[in-house]
XYZ file of C-alpha atoms in Angstrom:
785
model
C 5.526 -41.518 15.657
C 5.157 -42.706 11.509
C 5.297 -39.500 9.128
C 1.798 -39.162 7.526
C 1.184 -39.142 4.044
C 1.644 -36.890 1.284
C -2.661 -37.017 0.730
C -3.162 -35.357 3.744
C -5.469 -38.485 5.194
C -3.179 -41.208 7.473
C -3.460 -44.836 7.663
C -5.503 -47.027 10.573
C -2.385 -47.261 13.745
C -3.005 -51.030 12.992
C -0.884 -50.672 9.260
C 1.349 -47.370 10.493
C 2.561 -50.141 13.297
C 3.824 -52.288 11.083
C 6.025 -52.930 8.275
C 3.001 -51.747 5.501
C 3.746 -48.540 6.219
C 7.548 -47.840 5.706
C 7.213 -50.304 2.087
C 4.169 -47.855 0.794
C 5.290 -45.410 1.749
C 8.731 -46.170 -0.323
C 6.296 -48.224 -3.175
C 4.439 -44.176 -3.313
C 7.853 -42.133 -3.302
C 9.411 -44.868 -6.158
C 5.956 -43.798 -8.160
C 6.723 -40.164 -7.761
C 10.417 -39.697 -7.437
C 11.824 -41.790 -10.411
C 15.558 -41.225 -10.547
C 18.134 -43.168 -11.501
C 21.821 -42.240 -8.847
C 24.733 -41.285 -10.717
C 24.499 -38.077 -12.337
C 23.631 -34.472 -10.371
C 20.399 -32.553 -12.071
C 21.578 -29.789 -15.062
C 18.684 -27.527 -14.460
C 16.924 -26.376 -11.072
C 13.598 -27.253 -12.428
C 14.948 -30.842 -11.902
C 15.577 -30.402 -8.142
C 11.549 -31.508 -7.849
C 12.376 -34.705 -9.021
C 15.301 -35.161 -5.880
C 13.678 -38.281 -3.722
C 16.708 -38.188 -0.627
C 17.386 -34.827 -0.118
C 20.296 -34.561 2.760
C 20.231 -30.460 4.799
C 23.203 -29.472 6.177
C 22.425 -27.072 8.706
C 25.863 -24.432 9.806
C 26.856 -23.462 13.144
C 25.218 -19.748 12.161
C 22.079 -21.314 11.478
C 21.378 -22.920 14.624
C 22.592 -21.392 16.953
C 21.506 -17.841 18.278
C 23.754 -15.045 19.276
C 27.059 -17.876 19.203
C 25.479 -19.498 22.857
C 22.112 -20.991 22.870
C 19.625 -22.148 19.602
C 17.629 -20.434 17.152
C 14.272 -22.069 18.389
C 12.195 -19.922 15.397
C 14.641 -21.070 12.859
C 14.852 -24.881 14.152
C 10.929 -25.180 14.416
C 10.420 -23.503 10.640
C 13.196 -25.531 9.208
C 11.603 -28.930 11.111
C 7.842 -28.078 9.683
C 9.736 -28.134 5.828
C 11.890 -30.867 6.697
C 8.637 -32.798 7.482
C 6.636 -31.517 4.952
C 8.989 -33.043 2.623
C 9.274 -36.253 4.199
C 5.412 -36.425 4.092
C 5.286 -35.942 0.534
C 7.465 -39.980 -0.067
C 10.950 -38.148 0.604
C 14.275 -39.456 2.273
C 15.099 -36.679 4.147
C 18.055 -36.892 6.496
C 19.797 -33.574 8.302
C 23.313 -32.730 9.361
C 23.138 -30.592 12.416
C 25.468 -28.560 14.328
C 24.970 -26.632 16.983
C 25.604 -29.371 20.137
C 29.092 -27.377 21.024
C 26.331 -23.937 21.646
C 24.082 -25.124 23.012
C 26.519 -27.326 25.331
C 27.734 -23.676 26.212
C 24.550 -22.469 27.034
C 23.769 -25.614 29.246
C 27.489 -25.095 30.955
C 27.424 -21.620 31.814
C 24.540 -21.814 33.096
C 25.357 -24.752 35.994
C 28.837 -22.714 36.833
C 26.459 -19.403 37.520
C 24.703 -21.653 39.405
C 26.920 -23.434 40.941
C 29.014 -20.095 41.884
C 26.541 -18.549 42.415
C 25.221 -20.280 45.339
C 28.868 -21.137 46.758
C 29.233 -17.094 47.094
C 26.102 -17.005 48.606
C 27.136 -18.949 51.409
C 30.392 -18.130 51.855
C 30.773 -14.028 50.406
C 27.338 -12.708 51.070
C 25.642 -10.901 48.006
C 27.865 -8.155 47.427
C 29.997 -10.527 46.016
C 28.484 -12.219 42.859
C 29.328 -9.096 40.783
C 32.821 -10.371 40.180
C 31.774 -14.279 39.328
C 33.595 -15.338 35.895
C 32.699 -18.338 33.641
C 35.986 -19.465 33.253
C 36.887 -20.832 28.903
C 34.710 -24.168 28.409
C 36.203 -26.480 26.319
C 34.205 -27.834 23.448
C 34.007 -31.189 23.912
C 32.920 -31.154 26.671
C 29.945 -28.639 25.824
C 29.846 -30.655 22.619
C 29.232 -34.017 25.550
C 27.121 -31.153 27.566
C 24.788 -29.512 24.314
C 24.153 -32.939 22.359
C 21.304 -34.916 23.846
C 19.279 -31.825 24.839
C 19.925 -31.154 20.523
C 18.735 -33.998 19.943
C 15.772 -34.032 22.646
C 14.588 -30.274 20.864
C 14.623 -32.384 17.082
C 12.538 -35.239 18.274
C 9.960 -33.005 20.113
C 9.905 -30.330 17.384
C 9.373 -33.384 14.931
C 6.952 -35.312 16.982
C 5.106 -32.328 16.185
C 4.894 -33.633 12.516
C 4.092 -37.363 13.486
C 7.738 -37.687 12.205
C 10.220 -40.277 14.541
C 14.330 -39.035 14.107
C 17.513 -40.758 15.171
C 20.490 -39.577 16.235
C 23.512 -40.551 14.195
C 27.283 -39.924 15.592
C 30.239 -40.205 13.357
C 33.485 -39.385 13.408
C 36.330 -39.611 10.312
C 37.397 -43.489 11.662
C 33.737 -44.020 10.673
C 34.459 -43.575 7.143
C 37.782 -44.811 7.177
C 37.575 -47.407 8.583
C 35.130 -50.307 6.375
C 33.322 -52.193 9.103
C 32.618 -49.190 9.773
C 31.307 -47.460 7.124
C 29.224 -49.899 5.894
C 27.272 -50.652 9.163
C 26.909 -46.895 8.909
C 25.296 -47.100 5.631
C 23.360 -50.089 5.732
C 22.043 -48.355 9.432
C 20.951 -45.436 7.395
C 19.180 -47.418 4.764
C 17.115 -48.971 7.636
C 16.228 -45.907 9.262
C 14.952 -44.275 5.641
C 13.231 -47.730 4.465
C 11.261 -47.201 7.941
C 10.470 -43.504 7.189
C 12.673 -42.470 10.301
C 14.729 -38.669 10.264
C 18.645 -39.875 11.081
C 19.753 -36.593 12.327
C 23.404 -36.772 12.073
C 26.746 -35.023 13.548
C 29.982 -35.129 14.446
C 31.374 -36.526 17.165
C 32.558 -33.687 18.628
C 33.381 -35.022 22.081
C 35.913 -37.302 21.394
C 36.358 -36.026 17.212
C 40.354 -37.613 16.253
C 41.714 -34.510 14.014
C 41.147 -34.972 9.972
C 43.516 -37.503 8.045
C 45.970 -35.703 6.195
C 46.920 -35.324 2.334
C 43.377 -36.726 1.787
C 41.005 -33.390 2.162
C 39.139 -32.799 -0.522
C 41.191 -33.764 -3.156
C 38.414 -34.724 -5.348
C 39.059 -38.494 -5.221
C 37.295 -41.403 -3.365
C 37.995 -40.008 0.331
C 36.825 -36.777 1.823
C 38.424 -35.969 5.327
C 35.588 -35.255 8.250
C 36.888 -32.064 10.336
C 33.517 -30.232 10.178
C 29.612 -30.474 8.992
C 30.165 -29.219 5.406
C 32.708 -32.148 4.352
C 30.389 -34.517 6.869
C 27.272 -33.624 4.370
C 29.067 -33.579 1.518
C 30.742 -37.351 2.448
C 27.341 -38.533 3.837
C 25.377 -37.032 0.534
C 27.675 -39.262 -1.746
C 27.424 -43.198 0.517
C 23.897 -42.421 0.684
C 23.836 -41.300 -3.469
C 21.814 -38.668 -2.089
C 20.186 -36.835 -5.190
C 19.817 -33.331 -3.082
C 22.533 -31.833 -0.544
C 21.340 -28.186 0.799
C 24.124 -26.392 2.904
C 21.852 -23.623 4.862
C 24.153 -20.827 5.906
C 24.589 -17.323 7.029
C 24.673 -16.108 3.769
C 23.040 -15.921 0.607
C 25.063 -17.992 -0.903
C 28.277 -18.119 -2.840
C 29.388 -14.941 -4.146
C 32.176 -13.972 -6.382
C 33.613 -11.859 -3.560
C 33.426 -11.738 0.103
C 29.518 -10.313 0.580
C 29.442 -6.783 1.369
C 32.062 -5.685 -0.654
C 31.685 -3.181 -3.518
C 30.293 -4.881 -6.223
C 29.928 -8.495 -5.021
C 27.548 -10.651 -6.765
C 25.611 -13.393 -5.633
C 26.110 -16.314 -8.098
C 22.789 -17.928 -9.326
C 24.674 -21.313 -11.270
C 28.163 -22.547 -10.066
C 30.570 -24.739 -12.506
C 33.026 -26.908 -11.343
C 35.789 -24.766 -13.825
C 34.552 -21.034 -11.896
C 36.781 -21.436 -8.749
C 39.582 -19.096 -9.486
C 36.504 -16.368 -10.588
C 36.144 -16.186 -6.708
C 37.532 -14.333 -3.613
C 36.633 -15.873 -0.405
C 36.286 -14.106 2.765
C 36.811 -15.079 6.701
C 35.351 -17.770 8.036
C 31.794 -18.098 9.602
C 31.474 -15.877 13.635
C 30.724 -19.186 14.771
C 31.357 -22.632 12.588
C 34.921 -23.940 12.379
C 34.301 -23.885 8.372
C 34.347 -21.069 5.737
C 32.776 -20.532 2.224
C 36.076 -21.978 0.457
C 34.971 -25.219 3.390
C 31.580 -25.247 1.372
C 32.287 -24.623 -2.475
C 34.763 -27.473 -1.972
C 33.047 -29.897 0.245
C 30.242 -29.006 -2.460
C 32.102 -30.063 -5.384
C 33.400 -33.386 -4.009
C 29.521 -34.267 -3.852
C 28.554 -32.495 -7.198
C 31.310 -35.109 -8.190
C 29.845 -37.666 -6.750
C 26.837 -37.276 -8.251
C 24.968 -34.845 -5.738
C 23.608 -31.961 -6.645
C 23.986 -29.308 -3.966
C 22.756 -26.029 -2.955
C 23.980 -23.729 -0.527
C 21.433 -20.762 1.030
C 20.605 -18.681 3.881
C 18.557 -20.069 6.489
C 18.707 -17.252 8.959
C 17.290 -14.798 6.566
C 13.387 -14.264 8.842
C 11.787 -13.354 5.497
C 12.527 -16.924 4.101
C 13.607 -18.843 6.636
C 10.058 -20.284 6.649
C 10.357 -21.451 2.901
C 13.805 -21.569 1.772
C 14.677 -25.164 1.895
C 11.154 -26.046 -0.272
C 11.338 -23.119 -2.532
C 14.939 -25.334 -3.497
C 13.314 -28.059 -3.398
C 10.380 -26.463 -6.081
C 13.511 -25.300 -8.307
C 12.819 -21.734 -7.438
C 16.249 -19.264 -7.969
C 17.709 -19.618 -4.176
C 21.090 -19.288 -2.542
C 23.619 -20.918 -5.436
C 22.594 -24.005 -7.409
C 26.062 -26.559 -8.044
C 25.702 -27.793 -11.706
C 27.907 -29.588 -13.831
C 26.761 -28.868 -17.133
C 27.776 -25.427 -18.341
C 24.796 -23.548 -20.716
C 26.454 -22.289 -23.872
C 24.408 -19.106 -23.885
C 24.474 -16.174 -21.268
C 22.366 -15.906 -17.736
C 19.665 -13.888 -17.481
C 21.516 -12.253 -15.235
C 24.181 -11.901 -18.007
C 21.386 -11.043 -19.884
C 20.214 -8.268 -18.604
C 23.356 -6.606 -17.994
C 24.563 -7.055 -21.791
C 20.821 -5.217 -22.370
C 21.161 -2.386 -19.596
C 24.936 -1.335 -21.299
C 23.250 -1.673 -24.956
C 20.391 0.597 -24.338
C 22.575 3.669 -22.634
C 23.777 3.012 -25.939
C 20.498 2.995 -27.544
C 19.331 6.347 -25.299
C 22.185 8.245 -26.550
C 21.552 7.937 -30.595
C 20.036 10.690 -32.435
C 15.928 10.171 -32.724
C 16.094 9.503 -36.606
C 18.091 6.315 -36.143
C 16.451 5.278 -33.538
C 12.922 5.506 -36.557
C 15.075 3.608 -38.922
C 15.819 1.259 -36.449
C 11.860 0.386 -36.392
C 11.616 1.793 -39.582
C 13.372 -1.485 -40.962
C 11.891 -4.164 -38.588
C 8.916 -2.789 -39.684
C 10.016 -3.479 -43.018
C 11.337 -6.876 -42.247
C 7.728 -7.709 -41.119
C 5.946 -7.877 -44.687
C 9.386 -8.897 -46.070
C 9.857 -11.556 -44.113
C 6.369 -13.370 -43.045
C 6.771 -17.156 -44.632
C 9.462 -17.176 -42.194
C 6.985 -16.258 -39.531
C 3.941 -17.590 -40.556
C 5.901 -20.716 -40.449
C 7.149 -20.863 -37.486
C 3.980 -19.683 -35.994
C 1.947 -22.542 -37.943
C 4.800 -24.883 -35.957
C 3.036 -23.345 -32.777
C -0.181 -23.404 -33.741
C 0.443 -27.626 -34.321
C 2.115 -27.525 -31.424
C -0.743 -25.998 -29.010
C -3.709 -27.620 -31.219
C -1.913 -31.449 -30.493
C -1.091 -30.758 -26.125
C -4.136 -29.639 -26.210
C -3.358 -27.333 -22.983
C -4.531 -24.359 -24.032
C -7.942 -22.830 -24.130
C -9.320 -21.589 -27.239
C -8.907 -17.850 -26.874
C -5.894 -18.391 -26.024
C -5.239 -20.188 -28.993
C -7.040 -17.089 -31.047
C -3.612 -15.233 -29.660
C -0.933 -17.205 -30.437
C -1.422 -17.618 -34.702
C -0.142 -14.893 -36.552
C -1.798 -13.719 -40.223
C -0.655 -11.899 -43.477
C -2.883 -9.051 -41.972
C -1.755 -8.975 -38.200
C 1.797 -8.392 -39.750
C 0.814 -5.643 -41.806
C -1.134 -3.669 -39.343
C 1.828 -4.169 -37.150
C 3.924 -2.798 -39.615
C 1.833 0.229 -39.647
C 1.969 0.487 -36.478
C 5.560 0.434 -36.203
C 5.633 3.035 -39.107
C 3.267 5.626 -37.353
C 5.262 5.085 -33.772
C 8.921 5.775 -35.957
C 7.854 8.801 -36.625
C 5.933 9.888 -33.903
C 8.915 9.285 -31.322
C 11.432 11.676 -32.669
C 11.487 14.218 -30.398
C 10.435 12.021 -27.190
C 13.423 10.821 -25.904
C 15.495 14.192 -24.265
C 11.860 15.831 -24.812
C 12.057 19.265 -22.581
C 9.022 19.713 -20.634
C 10.519 22.658 -18.036
C 12.117 25.004 -18.243
C 13.031 27.871 -14.719
C 15.221 30.201 -13.879
C 15.760 29.548 -10.440
C 18.304 32.780 -10.187
C 20.290 34.725 -12.379
C 22.730 32.344 -14.378
C 21.025 29.402 -13.181
C 18.738 27.108 -15.200
C 16.979 24.509 -14.503
C 15.227 21.833 -17.224
C 13.737 18.741 -16.456
C 13.746 16.014 -19.341
C 12.089 12.946 -20.803
C 14.043 9.824 -19.688
C 14.012 6.247 -20.348
C 13.230 4.065 -17.772
C 15.928 1.263 -17.744
C 15.460 -1.976 -18.390
C 11.907 -3.118 -18.728
C 10.790 -7.212 -18.738
C 8.349 -7.751 -19.790
C 6.141 -11.687 -19.619
C 3.383 -12.111 -22.578
C 1.703 -15.541 -23.158
C 0.986 -16.554 -27.013
C 0.733 -12.960 -28.267
C 3.666 -13.118 -30.494
C 2.740 -10.035 -31.704
C 3.080 -8.557 -28.845
C 7.429 -8.753 -29.058
C 7.883 -6.378 -32.137
C 5.340 -3.955 -30.513
C 6.852 -4.197 -27.505
C 9.827 -3.956 -29.001
C 9.639 -1.255 -31.251
C 8.185 0.660 -28.205
C 11.509 0.193 -25.745
C 13.642 1.221 -28.626
C 11.794 4.943 -29.112
C 11.866 5.162 -25.714
C 16.148 4.079 -25.897
C 14.871 1.682 -22.901
C 16.625 -1.814 -22.395
C 14.215 -5.115 -22.915
C 14.306 -8.543 -21.356
C 11.986 -10.462 -23.218
C 9.727 -13.458 -21.330
C 7.059 -15.427 -23.891
C 5.685 -18.676 -23.101
C 7.035 -21.735 -24.498
C 3.759 -22.288 -27.103
C 4.804 -19.469 -28.725
C 8.719 -21.049 -28.745
C 9.359 -20.844 -32.569
C 7.857 -18.293 -33.767
C 9.430 -15.492 -30.983
C 12.129 -17.252 -30.970
C 11.972 -15.541 -35.478
C 10.829 -12.698 -34.249
C 13.828 -11.624 -32.119
C 16.341 -12.263 -34.596
C 14.964 -9.841 -36.599
C 14.306 -7.488 -34.555
C 18.253 -7.953 -33.143
C 18.878 -7.723 -36.941
C 17.543 -4.629 -36.959
C 19.286 -3.336 -33.906
C 22.294 -3.905 -35.301
C 22.673 -1.584 -38.589
C 23.268 1.214 -35.502
C 25.189 -1.242 -33.389
C 22.794 -2.097 -30.149
C 21.710 -5.589 -31.309
C 22.138 -6.779 -27.562
C 19.467 -4.044 -25.995
C 16.779 -6.208 -26.661
C 17.227 -10.200 -25.412
C 14.796 -12.918 -25.288
C 15.367 -15.426 -22.650
C 15.056 -19.040 -23.781
C 16.679 -20.079 -20.399
C 14.229 -22.401 -18.205
C 14.100 -19.366 -15.839
C 10.596 -19.189 -13.973
C 8.313 -15.788 -14.198
C 8.671 -15.709 -10.164
C 12.323 -15.978 -10.790
C 12.577 -13.493 -12.828
C 10.717 -10.704 -10.193
C 13.259 -11.263 -7.905
C 16.167 -9.138 -9.890
C 15.316 -6.063 -8.601
C 18.379 -5.089 -8.616
C 18.720 -5.460 -12.414
C 15.188 -4.862 -13.711
C 13.333 -1.030 -12.978
C 9.765 -1.946 -14.959
C 7.667 -4.729 -14.943
C 4.966 -4.981 -17.936
C 3.053 -8.477 -18.210
C 0.607 -8.920 -20.723
C -1.685 -11.921 -20.818
C -4.305 -14.063 -18.650
C -5.977 -11.775 -15.234
C -4.130 -15.264 -13.472
C -0.292 -14.368 -15.484
C -1.049 -10.576 -13.836
C -1.735 -11.133 -10.041
C 0.979 -13.934 -10.322
C 3.747 -11.375 -11.555
C 2.277 -8.632 -8.991
C 2.637 -11.136 -6.150
C 6.094 -12.128 -7.128
C 7.775 -8.722 -7.777
C 10.040 -8.336 -5.318
C 10.897 -4.167 -4.626
C 9.984 -3.843 -8.468
C 7.103 -1.240 -10.178
C 4.054 -3.523 -12.508
C 2.786 -1.819 -14.836
C -0.757 -3.381 -15.685
C -4.111 -4.516 -15.003
C -5.168 -7.410 -13.446
C -8.923 -7.569 -14.736
C -10.840 -6.523 -18.169
C -14.131 -6.681 -16.621
C -15.578 -3.987 -19.029
C -19.215 -2.639 -19.648
C -21.325 -1.007 -22.405
C -24.468 0.787 -20.505
C -27.140 0.892 -22.948
C -29.591 3.655 -21.546
C -33.255 4.642 -21.975
C -32.619 6.862 -24.360
C -30.003 5.079 -26.926
C -30.310 4.601 -30.213
C -31.631 0.811 -31.696
C -29.320 0.872 -34.410
C -25.943 1.986 -32.388
C -26.777 0.120 -29.207
C -26.653 -3.201 -31.192
C -24.031 -2.816 -33.706
C -21.556 -1.104 -30.620
C -22.129 -4.709 -28.602
C -21.906 -6.530 -30.978
C -18.389 -5.383 -31.880
C -17.702 -5.142 -28.253
C -18.268 -8.760 -27.486
C -17.606 -10.574 -30.602
C -14.821 -8.954 -32.541
C -12.235 -9.987 -30.416
C -13.170 -12.050 -27.695
C -10.394 -13.169 -25.724
C -8.836 -9.026 -25.931
C -9.223 -7.431 -22.204
C -11.259 -4.447 -24.212
C -13.950 -6.841 -24.618
C -17.496 -6.299 -23.517
C -18.059 -8.709 -20.578
C -21.051 -7.042 -18.939
C -24.410 -5.962 -20.570
C -25.908 -3.470 -18.489
C -29.495 -2.765 -19.596
C -31.836 0.895 -18.017
C -34.582 -1.374 -16.536
C -37.081 1.041 -19.215
C -36.211 -0.958 -22.050
C -36.780 -4.675 -20.828
C -39.676 -5.942 -22.995
C -39.248 -3.649 -26.017
C -38.095 -4.623 -29.278
C -34.531 -2.801 -28.511
C -34.093 -5.817 -25.804
C -35.696 -9.090 -27.591
C -33.286 -7.073 -30.790
C -29.851 -7.430 -28.334
C -30.829 -10.771 -27.414
C -31.366 -12.596 -30.726
C -28.425 -10.401 -31.957
C -26.426 -12.214 -29.177
C -27.638 -15.717 -29.328
C -26.602 -15.447 -33.672
C -23.120 -14.590 -32.781
C -23.510 -18.308 -30.503
C -23.472 -15.581 -27.341
C -23.730 -18.239 -24.739
C -26.176 -15.363 -21.930
C -25.304 -15.683 -18.486
C -28.224 -13.254 -15.420
C -27.138 -10.756 -13.375
C -28.970 -11.514 -9.952
C -32.415 -8.731 -10.834
C -31.954 -8.841 -14.582
C -32.870 -13.478 -13.221
C -36.341 -11.555 -11.258
C -37.463 -10.233 -14.120
C -37.339 -13.763 -15.933
C -39.932 -17.119 -15.717
C -37.085 -19.453 -17.514
C -33.607 -17.410 -17.214
C -30.915 -17.991 -18.759
C -28.237 -19.456 -16.082
C -27.318 -16.590 -13.368
C -23.643 -15.372 -12.389
C -21.570 -16.690 -9.265
C -19.458 -13.117 -9.780
C -20.556 -9.831 -11.455
C -16.764 -9.362 -11.359
C -16.063 -12.439 -14.134
C -13.426 -12.033 -17.487
C -14.796 -14.750 -19.530
C -12.451 -14.343 -22.477
C -14.953 -16.017 -24.697
C -18.337 -16.248 -26.494
C -20.245 -15.320 -23.292
C -21.536 -12.080 -20.816
C -23.725 -11.491 -18.603
C -26.577 -8.982 -18.246
C -27.310 -6.718 -15.465
C -30.424 -4.241 -15.211
C -29.959 -1.294 -13.753
C -32.503 2.126 -12.743
C -30.567 4.348 -13.526
C -27.436 6.034 -15.507
C -26.052 6.292 -11.585
C -27.082 2.835 -10.798
C -24.609 1.792 -13.977
C -21.874 3.825 -12.429
C -22.360 3.052 -9.368
C -22.507 -1.100 -10.606
C -19.069 -0.483 -12.653
C -17.474 1.258 -9.579
C -18.595 -1.889 -7.429
C -17.478 -4.633 -10.461
C -15.360 -3.060 -12.870
C -11.647 -3.039 -13.255
C -11.031 0.312 -13.945
C -10.212 -1.235 -18.068
C -12.884 0.022 -20.586
C -16.245 1.156 -19.682
C -19.203 2.134 -21.720
C -22.796 4.312 -22.465
C -24.519 4.611 -25.506
C -27.263 6.724 -24.792
C -28.629 10.264 -27.460
C -28.666 12.448 -23.703
C -26.019 14.712 -24.713
C -25.966 15.399 -20.501
C -25.962 12.066 -19.417
C -23.465 10.638 -21.818
C -21.130 14.229 -20.294
C -22.783 12.675 -16.738
C -21.606 9.516 -17.214
C -17.894 10.775 -19.201
C -16.898 12.544 -15.876
C -18.231 10.143 -13.155
C -17.008 6.884 -14.745
C -13.010 6.197 -13.192
C -11.951 4.047 -15.264
C -8.811 4.427 -17.388
C -10.875 4.473 -20.985
C -14.420 5.684 -21.228
C -16.461 5.682 -24.353
C -19.522 7.539 -25.537
C -21.459 5.015 -28.532
C -18.427 3.558 -29.696
C -17.060 0.196 -28.947
C -14.799 -1.030 -26.410
C -12.304 -2.961 -28.367
C -11.022 0.873 -28.858
C -9.235 1.024 -26.442
C -6.000 -0.343 -27.712
C -2.026 1.898 -28.737
C -2.325 1.704 -31.955
C -6.017 2.305 -32.034
C -5.256 5.858 -30.486
C -2.321 6.972 -33.119
C -0.105 5.899 -30.041
C 1.759 3.323 -32.980
C 1.902 -0.015 -30.139
C 1.919 0.081 -26.737
C 2.868 -2.487 -24.140
C -0.017 -3.357 -22.467
C -2.888 -1.447 -20.838
C -2.675 0.055 -17.596
C -5.135 0.428 -14.566
C -3.005 2.031 -11.977
C -3.850 5.737 -10.988
C 0.230 6.400 -11.019
C 2.374 7.192 -13.867
C 0.761 5.632 -16.971
C -2.569 4.964 -17.871
C -5.006 2.998 -20.064
C -2.804 1.469 -22.924
C 0.576 2.610 -22.590
C 2.914 3.865 -25.600
C 5.549 5.997 -26.153
C 5.315 8.626 -23.345
C 4.832 6.118 -20.570
C 7.924 4.113 -20.839
C 9.842 7.453 -20.234
C 10.393 8.650 -16.917
C 11.918 12.187 -16.069
C 15.625 14.113 -14.751
C 16.011 17.527 -13.000
C 18.940 20.090 -14.779
C 20.650 22.364 -13.256
C 23.168 24.626 -14.853
C 24.558 27.050 -12.810
C 27.839 28.749 -12.151
C 29.332 28.242 -9.303
C 26.486 28.790 -6.890
C 25.853 27.452 -3.777
C 22.842 27.225 -1.100
C 24.428 29.742 1.169
C 24.686 32.471 -1.148
C 20.797 31.997 -0.595
C 20.663 32.396 2.631
C 19.419 35.426 4.959
C 23.029 36.125 4.643
C 23.676 35.552 1.322
C 24.078 37.833 -1.690
C 21.200 35.912 -4.015
C 17.386 35.738 -4.259
C 15.250 32.930 -5.933
C 13.358 33.891 -9.200
C 11.744 30.206 -10.058
C 10.359 32.372 -13.168
C 9.418 30.047 -16.049
C 11.421 30.356 -19.545
C 10.128 29.161 -22.506
C 10.760 25.412 -23.643
C 13.301 25.038 -26.601
C 12.095 23.589 -29.403
C 14.106 19.751 -30.031
C 15.274 17.599 -27.397
C 17.811 18.227 -25.022
C 20.960 16.545 -26.288
C 20.154 19.425 -29.342
C 19.688 21.782 -26.604
C 22.400 21.403 -25.268
C 24.694 21.368 -28.211
C 23.244 24.907 -28.459
C 24.267 25.926 -24.906
C 27.554 24.813 -25.468
C 28.209 27.249 -28.300
C 26.501 29.581 -26.484
């Protein structure tokens, strides 16, 4: 009956049945969660250290339709509690539900009894008139408590976890001897690795003690399970109290009302900013009682999270998500950070972004040029910060060489950045508000389609700090607000680059339009801000991109999962061109997503001087070669055969494979590629054109290096990344990819009824010339007319 170890193995039954097993678990948990009690956690990420955890289940969580138990929810909650218990944590449950379960049982018994009596005395036609009397709550509690506990015991048994029932009243805490007895019993149960399940003894519960309720002192009156859970958490020196109810957490006003906002972190000084609603439909407490109990527990050294335990999509992992430090529900913290929250940063960015979008194009261009100037003027400060990051990264040993290469900045990189930004400033003059289409729908009814910013962009990037000014400039040019989340390995470099960006923005009063997230926000939590963020753009490894695509909750993600780029050497290829293109594609910057990963060679080139020179060049460049299955079959002593033809090496490694023709090369690329960048090297123009037409990738080249797949090299000035998607932007995404459109219709009192069969007007739908300049200029001209 004792719990299993977190390692997934069971101790021999002879050990489990002795006192050795609890002692072993205790020693294991103490080493894994070494934290003295007395001060609550400051950040969500610290919740992973919580050893002793109280889970409070509200009536709305335990019950279903106000009568009976929600068995599915209870089963998932039990599974999570057992999982955490098996990790070596000490779990306690404060549960509601006895009254509801008892009410269900008593109603069933009463109806059954009535039906038998009436069937005997009055006939079946009287059954319709049966009524159930009002049931007294204490009687329901008495009838339901045993069944509720039996259910918990049966569920926990499935996970080899033992449970124990504890029923308490107010007197058990106010009587010193009873309080000590309760404390001793609970500690002994935890020592034995048993999950205590605690409830108020509703069959005999006395009224709460007056004038001692939730005042922040040493006593708290037990009048519901919220106050019970708080008192128990402090008494037992619990690290964390998780209070599950039927709402997502604490809102600044009643949930469901207009503009009600979920509060991510609540501080003791914020009580006056909350407007509470009505109590739970089934519980005896409301959100106000939960908050008071939570603050009392917080003052006693226990961290608290209030979250939703009824949502079908999250119930199965809400408890484990909270313990993992994920942004779930409302976290109570005594320490308020100096800076704004990420939600506040996003709101600030959106507000300033709207002002940025309304600026004249020349002013946005001035901001970008000023930023470009500072990249060269402040290069010593930037490079000094970058050296600090490089030293820390090298000393820690946590980063691979490709990641360190991406982290490094140089004078030449900064100069190239500045050139690209100035190029962008010139090319973006008529980006926002540009008229794409103009139609005369009917007489005096004109329609225009114009370009507008997307809104708020979230760009998440690893290592590469040069991404920050690039993306910032593109956001400025397109009038978008921007939220940046960089890796901690580049924190010093990112900080100074962001300061320079805000300094440039301040020349026109929009410094808040670009925000750098420097709090402990997890990427997965940022991806849940679907009401604040309009587009996520990941810049980094394929693992990063995939994790963001998986974590995004209703927010579009622009990016590519991998950069498996191919170079195909045709049998009509030039030796000199082929060798130089492969050298540049693989060796110029192997960590880049546009570096070659697979070299496809026409079978006729095997054992030719071209093939030998190609192999010699790769060896000279210290490129490790992996053989594809077909290539390996030609060789007696071959390199190691690849495990997968879809590998992105990101280093001086590549795969070589043999194909029979250009068509076979195209088929291979479609099967194993990532739709990023693919190249053909040939002197046969007809073959090249067929390749360019048939390969379905974002970038397809003829006789050039894959490394040209870049926004700066394409003349975009900068890029936010490369997209392999087939909607919206594709390939290197520059300014155009950060714009969307809106439709503007100008009329003179037109109504749809005018165009009905009985109406006096007809649709024309005539295309008319697109005016020069942007929308704002067009609007001013229209007003003057």
